[in-house]
Amino acid sequence: MITRDSLYSRLLTWLLLPLLALGGLMLFQAWLDARQTADRAFDRLLEAATLAIAEQVQWQDDRLWLDLPPAALEMLATDAEERVFYAIYDNRGRFVTGNAELPGIDSDGANADDGLYYRDIQWRGLALREGVRRTRLEDWRQRERFDVRVAHTREGRERLASQLLRGNLAYILGMALLAAATLVIAIRTALAPLTRLRRAIRARDPRTLAPLELPLPRELAELRETLNELLARMRRVRANQERFIGDASHQLRTPLAGLSARAELALRQDDPTQWRQALVAMQDTSARTSRLAIQLLSLTRLDNPEYRPELSPVALDDIARQAVKQHWSACHRDGIDLGVETPQTTVKVQGLDWQLEEALGNLIDNGRRYGARRITVRVADAPPVLEVEDDGPGIPEARRLLMLRPFHRGSDDPDGSGLGLAIVDGIARTHGARLGLEDGHDGQGLRVTLIFPGALS
Amino acid sequence: MKPLALLFILLFPLTATAEAMRYPAASGPERPERLIVHGALDVAYIQPLLDDFHRRHPDIDLTYRNLDTLPLYRRFLATPDEADVLISSAMPWQYRLVNDGHARPLDTPASRDWPAWARWRQELFAFTFEPIVMVVRRELLERYGRPDSHAELLATLRDHRDDLRGRVVTYDPERSGAGYTYAIEESRLSPRYWDLIAALGDVDTSLVDTTGEMLEGLTDGRYWIGYNLLGSYAHRVVEDDPDLEMVVPDDYTLVIQRLAFMPRQAPHPRNARRFLDYLIDETGQAVIASQTALGAIHPELDGPGTADAWRAERGNALRPLTLGPGLLATLDDLKRQALLTRWRREFNRDDEDR
């Protein structure tokens, strides 16, 4: 049998199983009730028979005497033709008369009170219902105590009990069918909005991100709201992407247009020195453009949520030294003091060396570009921190968050792409590190810190 | 059990020793199937039934043992796995055995259709209908007329006490189980029964043990009135003797029935079932109606020799013993002692008064 997981079958199972258990319980109860009722009705016969016999017990010839009324025995056999047994016992438990030696109520029967007792017994392999009447002679000379014990087989009781049970059975079955039918209808009705929701989603244009609009019950309305929130987020993401693409093409178009204009201008000249100047300028522009393209590429890669690079242990101080070594000559040419501060011991984190190098490169480049005189790369221990501080103009606090967005530049510097800090932000996210933008030393300049989650020992 | 056994010895004297009949299997298999029937029913009455059954089932090796009711009962209790079918007219004793769970139920179409008043629990089946009658001699009829009811019998006994002295015979309830059963039934039926007993005592009624003895004395001419004879046995004698006449009382007539059952431990249950079914199905009952005086009770049969014929003739006067737990009261020791004490007192009452 193939079991398909569905809400419908789950609900049906979890509602029908208890219902079934309940029905079984009711049946069992009905059976007990029927038995009890039948026993109560038929115990009246035992009561009447013992009474009829007890009334005929007398004291005669110095002993208990009974003139057994046949009717007393006949009343014990109903239409079901039960087997009938009776016996009289005296106060010491001795058999006086009867057609069967029936057991008494207990072994020391002398202690029991007068009265009528019923119980089920097994006698020679027959299941009997016994009635024991413990009473005394109503005689002013003799108050001898005696037992009248009668018993009959259970056919009549069982017949009545099964009749009662059959009546109840029809009732219980009817109820169960009604309950099951109601249940099925109720579950179908309750699950109908789910089908509507599914149809509404399936019928949508796959390109649209418009919110779902259809009336639903509360529980599903929550699901619809969640879906709509997701759609709204996707709309924002798409808007961002569209803007990014627009910005990127704009950024690339400007230098390409410059290249084209310069080449056109140079072609109008006949002087080879002019050509040479133009070629130098064009080489410079194309180098910048290619750097921009590389930055765009890495930013795109960093922004991709599917991108999960495998991190390996890297030494932060090595990376810092390497970056300083790489950028030192460029800075020196511009008269910038580039320095590095590292602790005594090696600081290791999980990371990608080339990404961290690029981040440092971007930060150093930014500092150089925005007119810093001194740039310090700093590595700290516990927690591991990579930090670049400059003494340039810095960024006012209100604009720091904006700076993390691509193509947003601090000034109208035609050289900058506006991607540097956005890329650093992406790299920090990849490493699970926290990016901080603060004022530099003495409230001047900018300090960018990358605080890593934990050091590797 | 001991007092009961003693009671039996008193009630059913051994008038006949175990009488056996055997119908060997015709031929066929090495070990033929057997069937053993124990019955308190004279061979002369059951023979037509056995003959017919044997003709229908020649493969069955059939043994019938005729026992008196007491030996039958005692033998069964001693060896409950000996007989396949038990037949007896001692209704209370048969009922007691079945009540105690000694019988095996019979479930056949015939048993299901059997009238409810003639069976108990599909275990115990009454298959005959035998009224208890009076037999009177011609001498009595000529002098005092025919006593058609118990009341008329009482009047006759009272009016002609001296003439009838020693000329009346009936069962001794102390020694005869049948007599005791009739006494206890009649005492329940009519309060005037005790007047009748007193009147019987007045005429020094002879007390005997069996219907056979009564019939003998009546044929001899020793007795003029026989009271409470088994009609089925009297029938044949009266037909042969023009001096005797059978009187079926028209106020009430006791009816006793032979009861048959299969013991739970029957050694050949399949054949037991066949025989018991034969006794109550239409073929067996037709044999009873046509060839015996036992009285068939199959509802499909009517005409002479059936319960229907008796009913048509006698109507509401017939009082079959009720097949029910009331029979157990008959067997109660104290009940028996009380009844017999009363019976003796009534029987001897007027003698002492006078």
mmCIF file of N, CA and C in Angstrom, chain B residues 171-267:
data_model
loop_
_atom_site.group_PDB
_atom_site.id
_atom_site.type_symbol
_atom_site.label_atom_id
_atom_site.label_comp_id
_atom_site.label_asym_id
_atom_site.label_seq_id
_atom_site.Cartn_x
_atom_site.Cartn_y
_atom_site.Cartn_z
ATOM 1 N N TYR B 171 -52.231 -48.123 42.217
ATOM 2 C CA TYR B 171 -50.793 -48.128 42.493
ATOM 3 C C TYR B 171 -50.542 -47.837 43.969
ATOM 4 N N ASP B 172 -49.496 -48.428 44.480
ATOM 5 C CA ASP B 172 -49.012 -48.034 45.806
ATOM 6 C C ASP B 172 -47.995 -46.925 45.614
ATOM 7 N N PRO B 173 -48.295 -45.712 46.046
ATOM 8 C CA PRO B 173 -47.361 -44.610 45.776
ATOM 9 C C PRO B 173 -46.044 -44.780 46.524
ATOM 10 N N GLU B 174 -46.039 -45.572 47.583
ATOM 11 C CA GLU B 174 -44.785 -45.737 48.321
ATOM 12 C C GLU B 174 -43.819 -46.640 47.571
ATOM 13 N N ARG B 175 -44.332 -47.634 46.917
ATOM 14 C CA ARG B 175 -43.443 -48.600 46.281
ATOM 15 C C ARG B 175 -43.297 -48.363 44.780
ATOM 16 N N SER B 176 -44.236 -47.685 44.206
ATOM 17 C CA SER B 176 -44.199 -47.499 42.752
ATOM 18 C C SER B 176 -43.923 -46.043 42.394
ATOM 19 N N GLY B 177 -42.918 -45.839 41.566
ATOM 20 C CA GLY B 177 -42.596 -44.492 41.114
ATOM 21 C C GLY B 177 -43.713 -43.901 40.289
ATOM 22 N N ALA B 178 -44.308 -44.739 39.444
ATOM 23 C CA ALA B 178 -45.419 -44.264 38.626
ATOM 24 C C ALA B 178 -46.553 -43.801 39.532
ATOM 25 N N GLY B 179 -46.906 -44.672 40.528
ATOM 26 C CA GLY B 179 -47.980 -44.324 41.457
ATOM 27 C C GLY B 179 -47.672 -43.034 42.190
ATOM 28 N N TYR B 180 -46.416 -42.865 42.592
ATOM 29 C CA TYR B 180 -46.031 -41.645 43.305
ATOM 30 C C TYR B 180 -46.155 -40.427 42.394
ATOM 31 N N THR B 181 -45.690 -40.576 41.152
ATOM 32 C CA THR B 181 -45.779 -39.453 40.205
ATOM 33 C C THR B 181 -47.236 -39.038 39.990
ATOM 34 N N TYR B 182 -48.128 -40.038 39.813
ATOM 35 C CA TYR B 182 -49.541 -39.702 39.593
ATOM 36 C C TYR B 182 -50.116 -39.027 40.834
ATOM 37 N N ALA B 183 -49.756 -39.561 42.029
ATOM 38 C CA ALA B 183 -50.301 -39.004 43.267
ATOM 39 C C ALA B 183 -49.935 -37.539 43.402
ATOM 40 N N ILE B 184 -48.667 -37.244 43.146
ATOM 41 C CA ILE B 184 -48.237 -35.853 43.351
ATOM 42 C C ILE B 184 -48.878 -34.937 42.307
ATOM 43 N N GLU B 185 -49.056 -35.442 41.084
ATOM 44 C CA GLU B 185 -49.705 -34.631 40.045
ATOM 45 C C GLU B 185 -51.173 -34.410 40.372
ATOM 46 N N GLU B 186 -51.846 -35.475 40.795
ATOM 47 C CA GLU B 186 -53.287 -35.354 41.074
ATOM 48 C C GLU B 186 -53.543 -34.467 42.272
ATOM 49 N N SER B 187 -52.634 -34.557 43.281
ATOM 50 C CA SER B 187 -52.832 -33.708 44.453
ATOM 51 C C SER B 187 -52.675 -32.238 44.071
ATOM 52 N N ARG B 188 -51.884 -31.967 43.032
ATOM 53 C CA ARG B 188 -51.751 -30.582 42.564
ATOM 54 C C ARG B 188 -52.959 -30.177 41.740
ATOM 55 N N LEU B 189 -53.541 -31.153 41.009
ATOM 56 C CA LEU B 189 -54.644 -30.826 40.093
ATOM 57 C C LEU B 189 -55.929 -30.532 40.855
ATOM 58 N N SER B 190 -56.194 -31.338 41.904
ATOM 59 C CA SER B 190 -57.514 -31.200 42.517
ATOM 60 C C SER B 190 -57.436 -31.385 44.026
ATOM 61 N N PRO B 191 -57.984 -30.444 44.780
ATOM 62 C CA PRO B 191 -57.981 -30.617 46.239
ATOM 63 C C PRO B 191 -58.863 -31.791 46.679
ATOM 64 N N ARG B 192 -59.803 -32.176 45.817
ATOM 65 C CA ARG B 192 -60.700 -33.272 46.191
ATOM 66 C C ARG B 192 -60.012 -34.618 46.052
ATOM 67 N N TYR B 193 -58.770 -34.618 45.561
ATOM 68 C CA TYR B 193 -58.001 -35.848 45.431
ATOM 69 C C TYR B 193 -57.920 -36.548 46.775
ATOM 70 N N TRP B 194 -57.773 -35.756 47.819
ATOM 71 C CA TRP B 194 -57.590 -36.371 49.148
ATOM 72 C C TRP B 194 -58.883 -37.048 49.620
ATOM 73 N N ASP B 195 -60.028 -36.497 49.213
ATOM 74 C CA ASP B 195 -61.306 -37.193 49.516
ATOM 75 C C ASP B 195 -61.332 -38.540 48.818
ATOM 76 N N LEU B 196 -60.837 -38.555 47.570
ATOM 77 C CA LEU B 196 -60.821 -39.792 46.799
ATOM 78 C C LEU B 196 -59.920 -40.818 47.484
ATOM 79 N N ILE B 197 -58.766 -40.355 47.986
ATOM 80 C CA ILE B 197 -57.850 -41.271 48.669
ATOM 81 C C ILE B 197 -58.525 -41.822 49.933
ATOM 82 N N ALA B 198 -59.220 -40.930 50.637
ATOM 83 C CA ALA B 198 -59.906 -41.387 51.845
ATOM 84 C C ALA B 198 -60.944 -42.438 51.489
ATOM 85 N N ALA B 199 -61.676 -42.182 50.383
ATOM 86 C CA ALA B 199 -62.706 -43.142 49.959
ATOM 87 C C ALA B 199 -62.063 -44.459 49.528
ATOM 88 N N LEU B 200 -60.919 -44.367 48.824
ATOM 89 C CA LEU B 200 -60.200 -45.582 48.433
ATOM 90 C C LEU B 200 -59.766 -46.345 49.682
ATOM 91 N N GLY B 201 -59.329 -45.596 50.689
ATOM 92 C CA GLY B 201 -58.921 -46.231 51.942
ATOM 93 C C GLY B 201 -60.108 -46.921 52.605
ATOM 94 N N ASP B 202 -61.286 -46.302 52.514
ATOM 95 C CA ASP B 202 -62.483 -46.849 53.149
ATOM 96 C C ASP B 202 -62.851 -48.222 52.593
ATOM 97 N N VAL B 203 -62.592 -48.393 51.257
ATOM 98 C CA VAL B 203 -62.998 -49.678 50.666
ATOM 99 C C VAL B 203 -61.820 -50.675 50.663
ATOM 100 N N ASP B 204 -60.824 -50.398 51.497
ATOM 101 C CA ASP B 204 -59.667 -51.289 51.615
ATOM 102 C C ASP B 204 -59.064 -51.610 50.249
ATOM 103 N N THR B 205 -58.798 -50.576 49.485
ATOM 104 C CA THR B 205 -58.233 -50.740 48.149
ATOM 105 C C THR B 205 -56.907 -51.489 48.210
ATOM 106 N N SER B 206 -56.730 -52.420 47.278
ATOM 107 C CA SER B 206 -55.450 -53.131 47.192
ATOM 108 C C SER B 206 -54.422 -52.221 46.522
ATOM 109 N N LEU B 207 -53.216 -52.260 47.053
ATOM 110 C CA LEU B 207 -52.150 -51.416 46.503
ATOM 111 C C LEU B 207 -51.106 -52.316 45.852
ATOM 112 N N VAL B 208 -50.872 -52.104 44.549
ATOM 113 C CA VAL B 208 -49.919 -52.952 43.823
ATOM 114 C C VAL B 208 -48.862 -52.087 43.159
ATOM 115 N N ASP B 209 -47.926 -52.774 42.476
ATOM 116 C CA ASP B 209 -46.753 -52.074 41.957
ATOM 117 C C ASP B 209 -46.839 -51.720 40.485
ATOM 118 N N THR B 210 -47.567 -52.532 39.698
ATOM 119 C CA THR B 210 -47.522 -52.312 38.247
ATOM 120 C C THR B 210 -48.903 -52.388 37.624
ATOM 121 N N THR B 211 -48.990 -51.813 36.452
ATOM 122 C CA THR B 211 -50.222 -51.912 35.667
ATOM 123 C C THR B 211 -50.530 -53.372 35.343
ATOM 124 N N GLY B 212 -49.471 -54.130 35.092
ATOM 125 C CA GLY B 212 -49.638 -55.545 34.762
ATOM 126 C C GLY B 212 -50.387 -56.294 35.856
ATOM 127 N N GLU B 213 -49.991 -56.051 37.100
ATOM 128 C CA GLU B 213 -50.650 -56.727 38.220
ATOM 129 C C GLU B 213 -52.121 -56.361 38.289
ATOM 130 N N MET B 214 -52.408 -55.079 38.102
ATOM 131 C CA MET B 214 -53.799 -54.631 38.153
ATOM 132 C C MET B 214 -54.611 -55.318 37.068
ATOM 133 N N LEU B 215 -54.033 -55.389 35.851
ATOM 134 C CA LEU B 215 -54.764 -55.982 34.724
ATOM 135 C C LEU B 215 -55.023 -57.469 34.990
ATOM 136 N N GLU B 216 -54.024 -58.110 35.595
ATOM 137 C CA GLU B 216 -54.182 -59.516 35.930
ATOM 138 C C GLU B 216 -55.387 -59.728 36.846
ATOM 139 N N GLY B 217 -55.425 -58.928 37.934
ATOM 140 C CA GLY B 217 -56.503 -59.060 38.910
ATOM 141 C C GLY B 217 -57.856 -58.744 38.305
ATOM 142 N N LEU B 218 -57.877 -57.784 37.393
ATOM 143 C CA LEU B 218 -59.147 -57.404 36.758
ATOM 144 C C LEU B 218 -59.628 -58.516 35.837
ATOM 145 N N THR B 219 -58.690 -59.122 35.095
ATOM 146 C CA THR B 219 -59.065 -60.218 34.211
ATOM 147 C C THR B 219 -59.590 -61.410 35.021
ATOM 148 N N ASP B 220 -58.909 -61.662 36.156
ATOM 149 C CA ASP B 220 -59.341 -62.757 37.023
ATOM 150 C C ASP B 220 -60.735 -62.516 37.601
ATOM 151 N N GLY B 221 -61.131 -61.286 37.727
ATOM 152 C CA GLY B 221 -62.392 -60.976 38.374
ATOM 153 C C GLY B 221 -62.238 -60.669 39.850
ATOM 154 N N ARG B 222 -60.960 -60.610 40.339
ATOM 155 C CA ARG B 222 -60.764 -60.272 41.746
ATOM 156 C C ARG B 222 -61.167 -58.822 41.989
ATOM 157 N N TYR B 223 -60.855 -57.943 41.040
ATOM 158 C CA TYR B 223 -61.146 -56.516 41.206
ATOM 159 C C TYR B 223 -62.192 -56.103 40.182
ATOM 160 N N TRP B 224 -63.000 -55.132 40.595
ATOM 161 C CA TRP B 224 -63.987 -54.570 39.678
ATOM 162 C C TRP B 224 -63.532 -53.211 39.136
ATOM 163 N N ILE B 225 -62.762 -52.540 39.957
ATOM 164 C CA ILE B 225 -62.289 -51.213 39.517
ATOM 165 C C ILE B 225 -60.771 -51.171 39.626
ATOM 166 N N GLY B 226 -60.124 -50.792 38.530
ATOM 167 C CA GLY B 226 -58.693 -50.494 38.578
ATOM 168 C C GLY B 226 -58.516 -48.998 38.338
ATOM 169 N N TYR B 227 -57.821 -48.337 39.253
ATOM 170 C CA TYR B 227 -57.694 -46.878 39.162
ATOM 171 C C TYR B 227 -56.247 -46.521 38.815
ATOM 172 N N ASN B 228 -56.084 -45.656 37.837
ATOM 173 C CA ASN B 228 -54.758 -45.186 37.387
ATOM 174 C C ASN B 228 -53.917 -46.284 36.752
ATOM 175 N N LEU B 229 -54.385 -46.761 35.600
ATOM 176 C CA LEU B 229 -53.593 -47.711 34.840
ATOM 177 C C LEU B 229 -52.988 -46.996 33.636
ATOM 178 N N LEU B 230 -51.853 -47.520 33.202
ATOM 179 C CA LEU B 230 -51.210 -46.975 32.010
ATOM 180 C C LEU B 230 -52.053 -47.372 30.804
ATOM 181 N N GLY B 231 -52.684 -46.396 30.158
ATOM 182 C CA GLY B 231 -53.621 -46.666 29.078
ATOM 183 C C GLY B 231 -53.031 -47.491 27.948
ATOM 184 N N SER B 232 -51.770 -47.231 27.639
ATOM 185 C CA SER B 232 -51.157 -47.928 26.511
ATOM 186 C C SER B 232 -51.056 -49.433 26.772
ATOM 187 N N TYR B 233 -50.813 -49.809 28.036
ATOM 188 C CA TYR B 233 -50.730 -51.229 28.368
ATOM 189 C C TYR B 233 -52.124 -51.843 28.504
ATOM 190 N N ALA B 234 -53.068 -51.068 29.068
ATOM 191 C CA ALA B 234 -54.421 -51.583 29.312
ATOM 192 C C ALA B 234 -55.172 -51.827 28.007
ATOM 193 N N HIS B 235 -54.843 -50.976 27.025
ATOM 194 C CA HIS B 235 -55.555 -50.997 25.752
ATOM 195 C C HIS B 235 -55.686 -52.406 25.172
ATOM 196 N N ARG B 236 -54.553 -53.100 25.071
ATOM 197 C CA ARG B 236 -54.522 -54.415 24.423
ATOM 198 C C ARG B 236 -55.341 -55.441 25.218
ATOM 199 N N VAL B 237 -55.191 -55.431 26.553
ATOM 200 C CA VAL B 237 -55.901 -56.399 27.414
ATOM 201 C C VAL B 237 -57.401 -56.193 27.331
ATOM 202 N N VAL B 238 -57.800 -54.915 27.393
ATOM 203 C CA VAL B 238 -59.234 -54.617 27.374
ATOM 204 C C VAL B 238 -59.850 -55.045 26.040
ATOM 205 N N GLU B 239 -59.091 -54.854 24.951
ATOM 206 C CA GLU B 239 -59.620 -55.231 23.633
ATOM 207 C C GLU B 239 -59.879 -56.731 23.551
ATOM 208 N N ASP B 240 -59.018 -57.511 24.250
ATOM 209 C CA ASP B 240 -59.151 -58.970 24.181
ATOM 210 C C ASP B 240 -60.186 -59.515 25.150
ATOM 211 N N ASP B 241 -60.593 -58.730 26.125
ATOM 212 C CA ASP B 241 -61.472 -59.245 27.178
ATOM 213 C C ASP B 241 -62.788 -58.473 27.170
ATOM 214 N N PRO B 242 -63.880 -59.103 26.762
ATOM 215 C CA PRO B 242 -65.160 -58.380 26.670
ATOM 216 C C PRO B 242 -65.710 -57.986 28.035
ATOM 217 N N ASP B 243 -65.181 -58.583 29.132
ATOM 218 C CA ASP B 243 -65.704 -58.243 30.452
ATOM 219 C C ASP B 243 -65.118 -56.930 30.984
ATOM 220 N N LEU B 244 -64.085 -56.466 30.336
ATOM 221 C CA LEU B 244 -63.414 -55.256 30.841
ATOM 222 C C LEU B 244 -63.749 -54.069 29.952
ATOM 223 N N GLU B 245 -63.764 -52.914 30.573
ATOM 224 C CA GLU B 245 -63.982 -51.689 29.798
ATOM 225 C C GLU B 245 -63.038 -50.609 30.302
ATOM 226 N N MET B 246 -62.473 -49.871 29.368
ATOM 227 C CA MET B 246 -61.538 -48.812 29.735
ATOM 228 C C MET B 246 -62.316 -47.508 29.884
ATOM 229 N N VAL B 247 -62.093 -46.823 31.007
ATOM 230 C CA VAL B 247 -62.768 -45.547 31.238
ATOM 231 C C VAL B 247 -61.713 -44.447 31.270
ATOM 232 N N VAL B 248 -61.900 -43.497 30.395
ATOM 233 C CA VAL B 248 -61.019 -42.323 30.410
ATOM 234 C C VAL B 248 -61.797 -41.204 31.093
ATOM 235 N N PRO B 249 -61.394 -40.809 32.295
ATOM 236 C CA PRO B 249 -62.185 -39.828 33.050
ATOM 237 C C PRO B 249 -62.361 -38.548 32.246
ATOM 238 N N ASP B 250 -63.564 -37.975 32.300
ATOM 239 C CA ASP B 250 -63.766 -36.788 31.460
ATOM 240 C C ASP B 250 -63.588 -35.485 32.219
ATOM 241 N N ASP B 251 -63.293 -35.539 33.543
ATOM 242 C CA ASP B 251 -62.951 -34.255 34.199
ATOM 243 C C ASP B 251 -61.468 -33.940 34.037
ATOM 244 N N TYR B 252 -60.638 -34.904 34.354
ATOM 245 C CA TYR B 252 -59.232 -34.715 33.989
ATOM 246 C C TYR B 252 -58.597 -36.074 33.789
ATOM 247 N N THR B 253 -57.677 -36.156 32.861
ATOM 248 C CA THR B 253 -56.958 -37.386 32.576
ATOM 249 C C THR B 253 -55.468 -37.067 32.524
ATOM 250 N N LEU B 254 -54.717 -37.685 33.431
ATOM 251 C CA LEU B 254 -53.269 -37.499 33.369
ATOM 252 C C LEU B 254 -52.728 -38.157 32.113
ATOM 253 N N VAL B 255 -51.695 -37.561 31.556
ATOM 254 C CA VAL B 255 -51.032 -38.162 30.401
ATOM 255 C C VAL B 255 -49.541 -38.201 30.709
ATOM 256 N N ILE B 256 -48.950 -39.377 30.593
ATOM 257 C CA ILE B 256 -47.496 -39.426 30.741
ATOM 258 C C ILE B 256 -46.876 -39.706 29.374
ATOM 259 N N GLN B 257 -45.600 -39.382 29.288
ATOM 260 C CA GLN B 257 -44.916 -39.506 28.000
ATOM 261 C C GLN B 257 -43.564 -40.169 28.191
ATOM 262 N N ARG B 258 -43.195 -40.999 27.219
ATOM 263 C CA ARG B 258 -41.847 -41.570 27.274
ATOM 264 C C ARG B 258 -40.876 -40.486 26.815
ATOM 265 N N LEU B 259 -39.806 -40.374 27.567
ATOM 266 C CA LEU B 259 -38.815 -39.351 27.241
ATOM 267 C C LEU B 259 -37.537 -40.028 26.760
ATOM 268 N N ALA B 260 -36.973 -39.480 25.692
ATOM 269 C CA ALA B 260 -35.740 -40.056 25.147
ATOM 270 C C ALA B 260 -34.691 -38.963 25.023
ATOM 271 N N PHE B 261 -33.440 -39.324 25.275
ATOM 272 C CA PHE B 261 -32.342 -38.383 25.039
ATOM 273 C C PHE B 261 -31.074 -39.143 24.700
ATOM 274 N N MET B 262 -30.113 -38.426 24.130
ATOM 275 C CA MET B 262 -28.802 -38.987 23.811
ATOM 276 C C MET B 262 -27.849 -38.560 24.902
ATOM 277 N N PRO B 263 -27.182 -39.505 25.575
ATOM 278 C CA PRO B 263 -26.190 -39.105 26.568
ATOM 279 C C PRO B 263 -25.027 -38.372 25.906
ATOM 280 N N ARG B 264 -24.452 -37.438 26.661
ATOM 281 C CA ARG B 264 -23.320 -36.664 26.155
ATOM 282 C C ARG B 264 -22.159 -37.584 25.767
ATOM 283 N N GLN B 265 -22.010 -38.685 26.526
ATOM 284 C CA GLN B 265 -20.889 -39.578 26.276
ATOM 285 C C GLN B 265 -21.297 -40.793 25.441
ATOM 286 N N ALA B 266 -22.355 -40.670 24.667
ATOM 287 C CA ALA B 266 -22.814 -41.786 23.841
ATOM 288 C C ALA B 266 -21.657 -42.308 22.987
ATOM 289 N N PRO B 267 -21.450 -43.625 22.974
ATOM 290 C CA PRO B 267 -20.296 -44.152 22.232
ATOM 291 C C PRO B 267 -20.461 -44.056 20.713
#
